[in-house]
Backbone as ProteinMPNN parsed JSONL, in Angstrom:
{"seq_chain_A": "DEYREINPDDIPPVVRMDNGETLGSCNNETLDLIINSHMIEHTEDPIATLGNWLRVLRPGGVLYLVVPDMRKSFDRRRQPTDFAHLLADHQQGPAVSRQAHYLEWAGLVERCRPEHIADRAGQLAEQRYRIHFHVWTATGFIAFLMSYREMQPVFDLLHMEQNEEECLVLLQKKMSPPAPHRRQNLPG", "coords_chain_A": {"N_chain_A": [[74.386, 101.157, -17.412], [73.971, 98.755, -16.252], [75.925, 97.866, -14.381], [76.08, 99.629, -11.97], [77.576, 99.978, -9.726], [80.192, 100.249, -10.431], [82.743, 102.558, -10.791], [83.04, 104.848, -13.347], [85.401, 106.29, -13.736], [87.369, 104.557, -12.993], [87.865, 102.917, -15.087], [89.981, 102.054, -17.73], [90.917, 103.927, -20.75], [89.107, 103.17, -23.738], [90.032, 101.366, -26.585], [88.966, 99.815, -28.615], [85.647, 98.858, -29.086], [83.556, 96.103, -28.661], [81.392, 93.282, -28.999], [81.956, 91.05, -26.55], [81.389, 88.355, -26.668], [81.035, 87.657, -29.33], [82.972, 88.977, -30.847], [82.671, 90.414, -33.213], [83.741, 92.511, -34.774], [86.246, 91.732, -35.352], [88.394, 90.212, -37.615], [88.864, 86.842, -38.847], [91.525, 84.965, -37.443], [93.309, 87.112, -36.649], [94.322, 88.126, -34.286], [96.882, 88.0, -31.792], [96.792, 87.608, -29.085], [94.41, 87.131, -26.579], [92.977, 88.365, -23.726], [91.02, 87.454, -21.126], [89.058, 88.047, -18.458], [87.002, 86.991, -15.917], [84.58, 86.814, -17.45], [83.483, 84.793, -19.138], [81.701, 83.314, -17.618], [79.507, 84.916, -17.569], [78.358, 84.615, -19.999], [75.794, 83.353, -22.141], [76.075, 81.311, -23.893], [78.655, 79.638, -23.66], [80.111, 77.856, -25.28], [79.869, 78.787, -27.947], [81.004, 81.296, -27.535], [83.674, 80.689, -26.76], [84.425, 79.482, -29.142], [84.351, 81.711, -30.881], [86.384, 83.296, -29.798], [88.589, 81.663, -30.323], [88.406, 81.616, -33.065], [89.231, 84.193, -33.891], [91.842, 84.264, -33.102], [95.202, 84.044, -34.22], [96.942, 81.232, -35.682], [98.904, 79.696, -33.234], [98.421, 81.754, -31.516], [97.479, 83.052, -28.262], [95.154, 82.426, -25.681], [94.185, 83.796, -22.754], [92.617, 83.035, -19.861], [90.665, 83.909, -17.053], [88.771, 82.634, -14.555], [86.189, 82.687, -12.183], [86.223, 80.626, -9.284], [83.518, 78.874, -8.366], [83.066, 77.973, -5.787], [84.266, 79.764, -4.152], [82.894, 82.097, -4.196], [79.922, 84.16, -4.442], [78.425, 82.328, -5.775], [78.515, 79.872, -4.571], [76.418, 78.276, -3.555], [75.163, 77.208, -5.696], [74.668, 74.762, -8.34], [77.345, 73.249, -10.11], [77.991, 73.941, -13.564], [77.528, 71.569, -16.024], [78.928, 69.856, -18.924], [76.936, 68.816, -20.593], [74.774, 70.531, -20.143], [75.866, 72.931, -21.146], [76.178, 72.201, -23.818], [73.512, 71.784, -24.566], [72.532, 74.426, -24.273], [74.015, 75.567, -26.32], [73.242, 74.148, -28.651], [70.42, 74.269, -28.677], [69.884, 76.855, -28.116], [70.264, 79.589, -25.868], [67.941, 80.548, -24.676], [66.418, 78.47, -23.798], [67.257, 77.728, -21.231], [67.383, 80.092, -19.846], [65.416, 81.303, -18.074], [65.442, 79.494, -15.936], [68.04, 79.906, -15.03], [67.873, 82.572, -14.092], [65.967, 82.226, -12.06], [67.36, 80.501, -10.339], [69.503, 82.165, -9.654], [68.156, 84.295, -8.332], [67.118, 82.905, -6.15], [69.3, 81.459, -4.941], [71.634, 83.056, -5.005], [70.963, 85.83, -4.648], [69.274, 85.28, -2.64], [66.515, 85.591, -2.278], [63.314, 85.737, -0.715], [61.191, 82.896, -0.833], [58.629, 83.51, -1.918], [59.191, 85.709, -3.453], [60.966, 85.081, -5.424], [60.247, 84.387, -8.128], [59.248, 86.851, -9.117], [61.535, 88.465, -8.86], [63.295, 87.108, -10.558], [61.96, 87.561, -12.951], [62.289, 90.352, -13.177], [65.078, 90.496, -13.499], [65.334, 89.134, -15.921], [63.885, 90.807, -17.619], [65.513, 93.051, -17.583], [67.627, 91.953, -18.847], [69.83, 91.243, -17.407], [73.205, 90.527, -16.799], [73.938, 88.0, -15.276], [75.909, 85.473, -13.554], [75.616, 83.113, -15.635], [76.599, 80.582, -15.983], [78.511, 78.387, -13.965], [81.551, 77.241, -12.446], [83.804, 74.936, -10.853], [87.373, 74.881, -10.525], [88.332, 72.448, -11.615], [86.029, 71.65, -12.936], [85.813, 73.637, -14.896], [88.088, 73.149, -16.438], [87.363, 70.616, -17.325], [85.214, 71.335, -18.982], [86.656, 72.741, -20.993], [88.247, 70.654, -22.018], [86.297, 68.906, -22.98], [85.212, 70.518, -24.968], [87.454, 70.65, -26.586], [87.586, 68.03, -27.486], [85.505, 68.03, -29.302], [86.261, 70.079, -31.03], [89.297, 70.107, -31.951], [91.273, 72.375, -31.64], [93.018, 73.73, -30.034], [95.7, 73.818, -27.627], [96.203, 73.053, -24.217], [98.128, 75.061, -22.391], [98.795, 75.894, -19.818], [97.577, 75.72, -16.499], [96.351, 76.965, -13.514], [95.39, 77.375, -10.097], [94.309, 79.866, -7.978], [93.491, 81.384, -4.838], [90.819, 82.108, -5.379], [90.218, 81.764, -8.054], [90.428, 80.271, -11.347], [93.075, 80.03, -13.533], [93.955, 80.027, -16.879], [95.86, 79.122, -19.701], [95.534, 78.918, -23.089], [96.577, 77.731, -26.263], [96.196, 78.392, -29.628], [96.194, 75.927, -32.081], [98.699, 75.404, -34.574], [98.06, 75.93, -38.0], [97.32, 73.109, -40.018], [99.875, 71.828, -42.165], [99.899, 72.374, -45.704], [98.859, 69.736, -47.849], [101.485, 67.665, -48.978], [102.522, 67.601, -52.218], [103.165, 65.048, -54.312], [105.518, 64.606, -56.809], [105.728, 62.994, -59.86], [108.573, 61.676, -61.033], [110.388, 61.549, -64.095], [111.457, 58.464, -65.537]], "CA_chain_A": [[73.348, 101.09, -16.417], [73.887, 97.437, -15.65], [76.822, 97.722, -13.23], [76.148, 100.983, -11.421], [78.547, 100.034, -8.633], [81.525, 100.489, -10.99], [83.049, 103.957, -11.045], [83.579, 104.986, -14.713], [86.761, 106.819, -13.701], [88.29, 103.444, -12.75], [87.978, 102.125, -16.317], [90.952, 102.655, -18.655], [90.334, 104.329, -22.033], [88.781, 102.065, -24.636], [90.574, 101.491, -27.935], [88.0, 99.187, -29.501], [84.502, 98.28, -28.392], [82.991, 94.996, -29.408], [80.682, 92.291, -28.206], [82.973, 90.108, -26.102], [81.002, 86.986, -26.993], [81.124, 87.389, -30.775], [84.123, 89.669, -31.441], [82.217, 90.601, -34.591], [84.544, 93.466, -35.544], [87.568, 91.133, -35.572], [88.473, 89.208, -38.677], [89.435, 85.546, -38.47], [92.973, 84.795, -37.314], [93.978, 88.417, -36.688], [94.854, 88.521, -32.987], [97.897, 87.124, -31.201], [96.531, 87.407, -27.666], [93.146, 87.577, -25.995], [92.955, 88.258, -22.268], [89.622, 87.47, -20.716], [88.969, 87.83, -17.026], [85.679, 87.037, -15.301], [83.566, 87.144, -18.435], [82.817, 83.653, -19.757], [80.589, 82.881, -16.767], [78.384, 85.808, -17.866], [77.833, 84.321, -21.331], [74.722, 82.361, -22.17], [76.519, 80.203, -24.737], [80.116, 79.613, -23.576], [80.707, 77.108, -26.392], [79.979, 79.722, -29.081], [81.945, 82.346, -27.155], [85.019, 80.131, -26.886], [84.661, 79.319, -30.58], [84.651, 83.01, -31.475], [87.721, 83.713, -29.369], [89.565, 80.862, -31.076], [88.285, 82.02, -34.477], [89.985, 85.413, -34.191], [93.264, 84.072, -32.796], [96.075, 83.475, -35.249], [97.595, 79.993, -35.249], [99.964, 80.004, -32.279], [97.939, 82.786, -30.609], [97.216, 82.603, -26.894], [93.959, 82.87, -24.974], [94.399, 83.789, -21.308], [91.312, 83.085, -19.212], [90.553, 83.898, -15.601], [87.386, 82.257, -14.282], [86.015, 82.522, -10.739], [85.86, 79.318, -8.742], [82.206, 79.091, -7.767], [83.089, 77.646, -4.35], [84.86, 80.893, -3.431], [82.147, 83.305, -4.536], [78.495, 84.149, -4.135], [77.83, 81.202, -6.505], [78.828, 78.623, -3.87], [75.221, 77.459, -3.289], [74.641, 76.741, -6.976], [75.228, 73.54, -8.904], [78.265, 73.546, -11.205], [77.479, 73.708, -14.905], [78.198, 70.464, -16.706], [79.05, 70.037, -20.365], [75.643, 68.522, -21.222], [73.999, 71.778, -20.075], [76.467, 73.875, -22.096], [75.876, 71.715, -25.159], [72.092, 72.075, -24.81], [72.427, 75.871, -24.513], [74.618, 75.857, -27.621], [72.484, 73.542, -29.748], [69.01, 74.665, -28.655], [69.798, 78.282, -27.851], [70.267, 79.855, -24.433], [66.607, 80.869, -24.153], [65.879, 77.255, -23.193], [67.566, 77.664, -19.8], [67.532, 81.442, -19.288], [64.538, 81.52, -16.924], [65.949, 78.677, -14.825], [69.227, 80.59, -14.501], [67.44, 83.722, -13.295], [65.326, 81.723, -10.837], [68.416, 80.0, -9.467], [70.229, 83.334, -9.172], [67.324, 85.005, -7.358], [66.963, 82.097, -4.949], [70.528, 80.998, -4.289], [72.656, 84.105, -4.887], [70.352, 86.983, -3.982], [68.58, 84.701, -1.492], [65.172, 86.162, -2.132], [62.314, 84.897, -0.051], [60.555, 82.043, -1.844], [57.492, 84.159, -2.586], [59.676, 86.806, -4.302], [61.944, 84.577, -6.402], [59.744, 84.488, -9.506], [59.195, 88.27, -9.494], [62.908, 88.96, -9.034], [63.809, 86.496, -11.79], [61.329, 88.293, -14.051], [62.961, 91.656, -13.288], [66.415, 90.265, -14.071], [65.148, 88.772, -17.329], [63.451, 92.018, -18.326], [66.705, 93.904, -17.706], [68.673, 91.161, -19.513], [70.961, 91.379, -16.497], [74.234, 89.525, -17.119], [74.337, 87.229, -14.104], [76.737, 84.311, -13.869], [74.709, 82.097, -16.172], [77.25, 79.284, -15.809], [79.501, 78.435, -12.889], [82.419, 76.077, -12.428], [84.994, 74.81, -10.028], [88.53, 74.864, -11.433], [88.353, 71.183, -12.365], [84.873, 71.663, -13.831], [86.103, 74.485, -16.055], [89.034, 72.411, -17.287], [86.566, 69.563, -17.97], [84.524, 72.002, -20.091], [87.617, 73.001, -22.072], [88.666, 69.386, -22.629], [85.15, 68.413, -23.751], [85.173, 71.352, -26.163], [88.585, 70.257, -27.439], [87.238, 66.769, -28.148], [84.649, 68.387, -30.44], [87.022, 70.987, -31.897], [90.687, 70.027, -31.456], [91.97, 73.515, -32.222], [93.912, 74.393, -29.09], [96.413, 73.048, -26.612], [96.216, 73.636, -22.878], [99.524, 75.338, -22.047], [99.008, 76.07, -18.384], [96.41, 75.92, -15.656], [96.632, 77.041, -12.085], [94.288, 77.851, -9.294], [94.685, 80.636, -6.799], [92.473, 81.28, -3.781], [89.45, 82.36, -5.82], [90.047, 81.702, -9.502], [91.161, 79.344, -12.206], [93.782, 80.755, -14.586], [94.215, 79.068, -17.945], [96.457, 79.577, -20.956], [95.317, 78.044, -24.233], [97.253, 78.175, -27.482], [95.571, 77.883, -30.843], [97.119, 75.082, -32.827], [99.153, 75.886, -35.867], [97.29, 75.345, -39.096], [98.028, 71.961, -40.592], [100.55, 72.183, -43.414], [99.222, 71.952, -46.941], [99.318, 68.395, -48.223], [102.644, 67.657, -49.87], [102.17, 67.036, -53.518], [104.246, 64.222, -54.839], [105.717, 64.714, -58.259], [106.262, 61.797, -60.521], [109.773, 62.027, -61.812], [110.574, 60.646, -65.242], [112.457, 57.418, -65.542]], "C_chain_A": [[73.376, 99.776, -15.646], [74.726, 97.303, -14.385], [77.071, 99.105, -12.621], [77.187, 101.121, -10.315], [79.973, 100.297, -9.124], [81.676, 101.977, -11.3], [83.653, 104.079, -12.444], [85.003, 105.524, -14.751], [87.807, 105.735, -13.462], [88.53, 102.591, -13.996], [88.972, 102.793, -17.256], [90.288, 103.033, -19.981], [90.158, 103.118, -22.965], [89.331, 102.35, -26.02], [89.579, 100.938, -28.952], [86.866, 98.631, -28.654], [83.909, 97.205, -29.28], [82.181, 94.136, -28.457], [81.695, 91.219, -27.837], [82.651, 88.662, -26.404], [81.22, 86.667, -28.467], [82.396, 87.929, -31.416], [83.871, 89.914, -32.934], [83.032, 91.576, -35.406], [85.948, 92.928, -35.831], [87.49, 90.094, -36.689], [89.082, 87.926, -38.139], [90.955, 85.631, -38.436], [93.745, 86.109, -37.423], [94.617, 88.834, -35.368], [95.859, 87.503, -32.472], [97.574, 86.758, -29.762], [95.14, 87.926, -27.334], [93.247, 87.332, -24.497], [91.506, 88.418, -21.841], [89.536, 87.116, -19.243], [87.534, 88.021, -16.553], [84.602, 87.469, -16.294], [82.803, 85.928, -18.93], [81.645, 83.145, -18.925], [79.342, 83.743, -16.974], [77.759, 85.505, -19.234], [76.76, 83.247, -21.254], [75.08, 81.158, -23.033], [78.051, 80.17, -24.736], [80.784, 78.848, -24.713], [80.886, 78.023, -27.595], [80.999, 80.812, -28.778], [83.381, 81.865, -27.296], [85.373, 79.941, -28.359], [85.012, 80.626, -31.264], [86.02, 83.519, -31.061], [88.787, 82.951, -30.15], [89.544, 81.228, -32.554], [89.184, 83.215, -34.787], [91.467, 85.299, -33.833], [94.006, 83.527, -34.012], [96.561, 82.115, -34.771], [98.803, 80.336, -34.375], [99.561, 81.077, -31.283], [97.508, 82.199, -29.273], [95.935, 83.248, -26.357], [94.219, 82.699, -23.484], [93.048, 84.007, -20.643], [91.457, 83.085, -17.699], [89.066, 83.702, -15.295], [87.227, 82.08, -12.772], [85.665, 81.082, -10.374], [84.583, 79.527, -7.935], [82.189, 78.848, -6.258], [83.582, 78.812, -3.512], [84.109, 82.197, -3.696], [80.7, 83.174, -4.083], [77.761, 83.017, -4.844], [77.927, 79.884, -5.743], [77.623, 77.731, -3.593], [74.657, 76.827, -4.567], [75.284, 75.419, -7.387], [76.189, 73.906, -10.03], [77.622, 73.183, -12.549], [78.248, 72.569, -15.549], [78.155, 70.671, -18.222], [77.735, 69.75, -21.083], [74.758, 69.771, -21.237], [74.537, 72.79, -21.091], [76.134, 73.485, -23.532], [74.412, 71.989, -25.512], [71.884, 73.567, -25.079], [72.965, 76.232, -25.892], [73.735, 75.356, -28.763], [71.048, 74.043, -29.82], [68.817, 76.166, -28.48], [69.65, 78.536, -26.359], [68.902, 80.194, -23.852], [65.984, 79.674, -23.436], [66.109, 77.238, -21.682], [67.622, 79.026, -19.116], [66.69, 81.645, -18.022], [65.022, 80.73, -15.71], [67.189, 79.315, -14.199], [68.822, 81.765, -13.617], [66.758, 83.286, -11.999], [66.372, 81.234, -9.834], [69.184, 81.168, -8.842], [69.437, 84.049, -8.072], [67.224, 84.222, -6.047], [68.248, 81.807, -4.212], [71.619, 82.055, -4.131], [72.076, 85.309, -4.153], [69.564, 86.569, -2.745], [67.249, 85.397, -1.199], [64.289, 85.196, -1.357], [61.588, 84.113, -1.134], [59.416, 82.723, -2.604], [57.909, 85.296, -3.517], [60.599, 86.338, -5.429], [61.463, 84.778, -7.838], [59.692, 85.942, -9.979], [60.595, 88.815, -9.751], [63.522, 88.387, -10.304], [63.229, 87.196, -13.015], [61.971, 89.656, -14.268], [64.328, 91.499, -13.947], [66.309, 89.951, -15.566], [64.756, 89.992, -18.152], [64.625, 92.958, -18.564], [67.79, 93.259, -18.564], [69.98, 91.261, -18.712], [71.923, 90.218, -16.698], [74.755, 88.863, -15.842], [75.411, 86.226, -14.497], [75.776, 83.22, -14.332], [75.263, 80.698, -15.947], [78.345, 79.428, -14.765], [80.278, 77.128, -12.847], [83.349, 76.108, -11.219], [86.164, 74.832, -11.014], [88.545, 73.58, -12.257], [87.169, 71.092, -13.322], [85.112, 72.51, -15.061], [87.081, 73.794, -16.992], [88.298, 71.277, -18.01], [85.777, 70.131, -19.148], [85.473, 72.204, -21.267], [88.027, 71.712, -22.787], [87.522, 68.762, -23.433], [85.002, 69.205, -25.043], [86.263, 70.897, -27.141], [88.34, 68.915, -28.122], [86.379, 67.023, -29.381], [85.422, 69.179, -31.493], [88.478, 71.001, -31.429], [91.58, 71.136, -32.025], [92.903, 74.228, -31.246], [94.597, 73.362, -28.205], [96.311, 73.798, -25.29], [97.677, 73.806, -22.483], [99.763, 75.34, -20.543], [97.663, 76.248, -17.698], [96.895, 76.016, -14.233], [95.412, 77.598, -11.373], [94.857, 78.673, -8.159], [93.546, 80.513, -5.793], [91.047, 81.337, -4.315], [89.181, 82.082, -7.283], [90.813, 80.548, -10.125], [91.772, 80.178, -13.328], [94.25, 79.747, -15.619], [94.857, 79.771, -19.133], [96.207, 78.513, -22.021], [96.079, 78.605, -25.417], [96.564, 77.546, -28.678], [96.606, 77.101, -31.629], [97.507, 75.737, -34.142], [98.315, 75.218, -36.939], [98.044, 74.156, -39.645], [98.695, 72.366, -41.901], [99.729, 71.684, -44.603], [99.741, 70.57, -47.312], [100.472, 68.481, -49.218], [102.259, 66.95, -51.154], [103.367, 66.288, -54.068], [104.336, 64.389, -56.337], [106.257, 63.395, -58.77], [107.429, 62.217, -61.371], [109.923, 61.051, -62.972], [111.648, 59.603, -64.929], [112.486, 56.568, -64.398]], "O_chain_A": [[72.871, 99.692, -14.527], [74.282, 96.69, -13.414], [78.159, 99.666, -12.755], [77.629, 102.225, -9.998], [80.868, 100.541, -8.315], [80.842, 102.572, -11.983], [84.688, 103.468, -12.709], [85.741, 105.247, -15.696], [88.995, 105.957, -13.697], [89.317, 101.645, -13.957], [88.831, 103.979, -17.554], [89.217, 102.519, -20.304], [90.961, 102.185, -22.964], [89.13, 103.433, -26.568], [89.376, 101.522, -30.017], [87.104, 98.004, -27.621], [83.778, 97.377, -30.492], [82.293, 94.268, -27.238], [82.237, 90.55, -28.716], [83.547, 87.818, -26.398], [81.553, 85.534, -28.815], [82.852, 87.393, -32.426], [84.724, 89.66, -33.784], [83.025, 91.488, -36.634], [86.748, 93.599, -36.482], [86.624, 89.219, -36.69], [89.738, 87.928, -37.098], [91.583, 86.273, -39.278], [94.706, 86.215, -38.184], [95.379, 89.8, -35.334], [95.71, 86.299, -32.686], [98.022, 85.724, -29.265], [94.747, 89.015, -27.753], [93.564, 86.227, -24.057], [90.856, 89.412, -22.166], [89.9, 86.013, -18.837], [86.931, 89.073, -16.761], [83.813, 88.372, -16.017], [81.591, 86.01, -19.128], [80.69, 82.599, -19.479], [78.242, 83.341, -16.596], [76.732, 86.088, -19.582], [76.813, 82.352, -20.411], [74.458, 80.102, -22.917], [78.681, 80.619, -25.694], [81.917, 79.162, -25.076], [81.956, 78.033, -28.203], [81.77, 81.208, -29.652], [84.214, 82.554, -27.886], [86.502, 80.212, -28.769], [85.879, 80.653, -32.137], [86.739, 84.106, -31.869], [89.777, 83.537, -30.588], [90.576, 81.152, -33.222], [89.83, 83.247, -35.835], [92.262, 86.154, -34.224], [93.503, 82.665, -34.733], [96.589, 81.866, -33.566], [99.624, 81.174, -34.746], [100.27, 81.301, -30.302], [97.212, 81.009, -29.165], [95.677, 84.436, -26.554], [94.446, 81.586, -23.01], [92.411, 85.042, -20.84], [92.272, 82.352, -17.14], [88.22, 84.491, -15.716], [88.037, 81.4, -12.143], [84.906, 80.415, -11.076], [84.571, 80.263, -6.947], [81.39, 79.446, -5.537], [83.349, 78.855, -2.304], [84.637, 83.28, -3.444], [80.316, 82.204, -3.43], [76.592, 82.765, -4.549], [77.455, 78.862, -6.242], [77.795, 76.526, -3.411], [73.757, 75.99, -4.495], [76.314, 75.017, -6.845], [75.882, 74.789, -10.832], [76.824, 72.251, -12.648], [79.477, 72.598, -15.613], [77.445, 71.54, -18.729], [77.446, 70.389, -22.095], [74.072, 70.038, -22.224], [73.767, 73.427, -21.809], [75.843, 74.345, -24.363], [74.112, 72.383, -26.638], [71.152, 73.939, -25.996], [72.422, 77.113, -26.558], [73.512, 76.076, -29.736], [70.512, 74.223, -30.914], [67.718, 76.685, -28.673], [68.978, 77.773, -25.664], [68.727, 80.131, -22.636], [65.125, 79.843, -22.57], [65.246, 76.782, -20.932], [67.885, 79.098, -17.916], [67.207, 82.11, -17.007], [65.013, 81.237, -14.589], [67.368, 79.269, -12.982], [69.36, 81.938, -12.523], [66.953, 83.91, -10.955], [66.283, 81.515, -8.639], [69.478, 81.157, -7.647], [69.979, 84.368, -7.014], [67.242, 84.809, -4.965], [68.292, 81.896, -2.985], [72.443, 81.96, -3.221], [72.633, 85.756, -3.151], [69.228, 87.404, -1.904], [66.92, 85.733, -0.062], [64.512, 83.985, -1.36], [61.393, 84.619, -2.239], [59.267, 82.522, -3.809], [57.089, 85.798, -4.285], [60.969, 87.131, -6.295], [62.209, 85.29, -8.673], [60.054, 86.233, -11.119], [60.825, 89.531, -10.726], [64.195, 89.103, -11.045], [63.932, 87.4, -14.005], [62.176, 90.073, -15.408], [64.691, 92.267, -14.837], [67.098, 90.445, -16.371], [65.249, 90.179, -19.265], [64.723, 93.586, -19.618], [68.752, 93.916, -18.963], [71.072, 91.351, -19.273], [71.506, 89.062, -16.76], [75.868, 89.136, -15.393], [75.781, 86.147, -15.668], [75.199, 82.498, -13.519], [74.509, 79.746, -15.747], [79.018, 80.456, -14.689], [79.754, 76.059, -13.164], [83.634, 77.162, -10.651], [85.946, 74.803, -12.225], [88.75, 73.625, -13.47], [87.292, 70.518, -14.404], [84.671, 72.156, -16.154], [86.918, 73.849, -18.211], [88.577, 71.005, -19.178], [85.677, 69.49, -20.194], [85.136, 71.877, -22.405], [88.14, 71.685, -24.012], [87.769, 68.149, -24.471], [84.703, 68.637, -26.093], [86.033, 70.775, -28.344], [88.836, 68.687, -29.225], [86.504, 66.323, -30.385], [85.252, 68.969, -32.694], [88.848, 71.827, -30.595], [92.512, 70.874, -32.785], [93.516, 75.233, -31.605], [94.151, 72.225, -28.055], [96.33, 75.028, -25.258], [98.385, 72.823, -22.266], [100.786, 74.858, -20.058], [96.739, 76.847, -18.247], [97.747, 75.242, -13.798], [94.531, 78.208, -11.98], [95.774, 78.238, -7.462], [92.72, 79.608, -5.907], [90.157, 80.687, -3.767], [88.033, 82.155, -7.721], [91.702, 79.947, -9.522], [91.072, 80.94, -13.995], [94.866, 78.737, -15.28], [94.452, 80.868, -19.519], [96.614, 77.361, -21.876], [96.21, 79.821, -25.557], [96.373, 76.331, -28.738], [97.738, 77.546, -31.819], [96.751, 76.51, -34.731], [97.91, 74.065, -36.792], [99.271, 74.183, -39.732], [98.14, 73.158, -42.662], [98.978, 70.713, -44.508], [100.918, 70.267, -47.114], [100.439, 69.262, -50.168], [101.736, 65.836, -51.144], [104.444, 66.853, -54.258], [103.33, 64.32, -57.043], [107.136, 62.78, -58.166], [107.294, 63.007, -62.305], [109.619, 59.866, -62.838], [112.59, 59.84, -64.174], [113.308, 55.654, -64.328]]}, "name": "protein", "num_of_chains": 1, "seq": "DEYREINPDDIPPVVRMDNGETLGSCNNETLDLIINSHMIEHTEDPIATLGNWLRVLRPGGVLYLVVPDMRKSFDRRRQPTDFAHLLADHQQGPAVSRQAHYLEWAGLVERCRPEHIADRAGQLAEQRYRIHFHVWTATGFIAFLMSYREMQPVFDLLHMEQNEEECLVLLQKKMSPPAPHRRQNLPG"}
């Protein structure tokens, strides 16, 4: 019901359905590749989402991300999301900023008249409509990833490029550290 503009006949058959933010049906370190296009901006806690994607990747597994550049989309009037905001959403819970996101969306993306912004934001919240809760430029998204990596150094940035409208990123989960070598004391 949420995206009525999408024709169901245009969607390929589904093999597995899961919550894309939690990947709750996937065990740890079971996937070699995750492809994610235009989804992380719809998450209310991108830090937790990224953590879950990395959780299910095997060491050496690859995460391919495609993220819209806010300057080239309907988000262009919004302020880019900084890491402090993402950290607050992660630590305090996304409910802390949810209303502000809906108000911003109603005013700057849907361009509601000022007297209608609060009502429209309320409708979106009631529907739990998955707006772009967070938005980035290409450099802002890479800054998010590097800040995350400082907290959790579990991936390497393999490749990043920007096309006309998006940022494309390849991350590789680091190999598990080898078990500590146990030194044997030899006689004599």
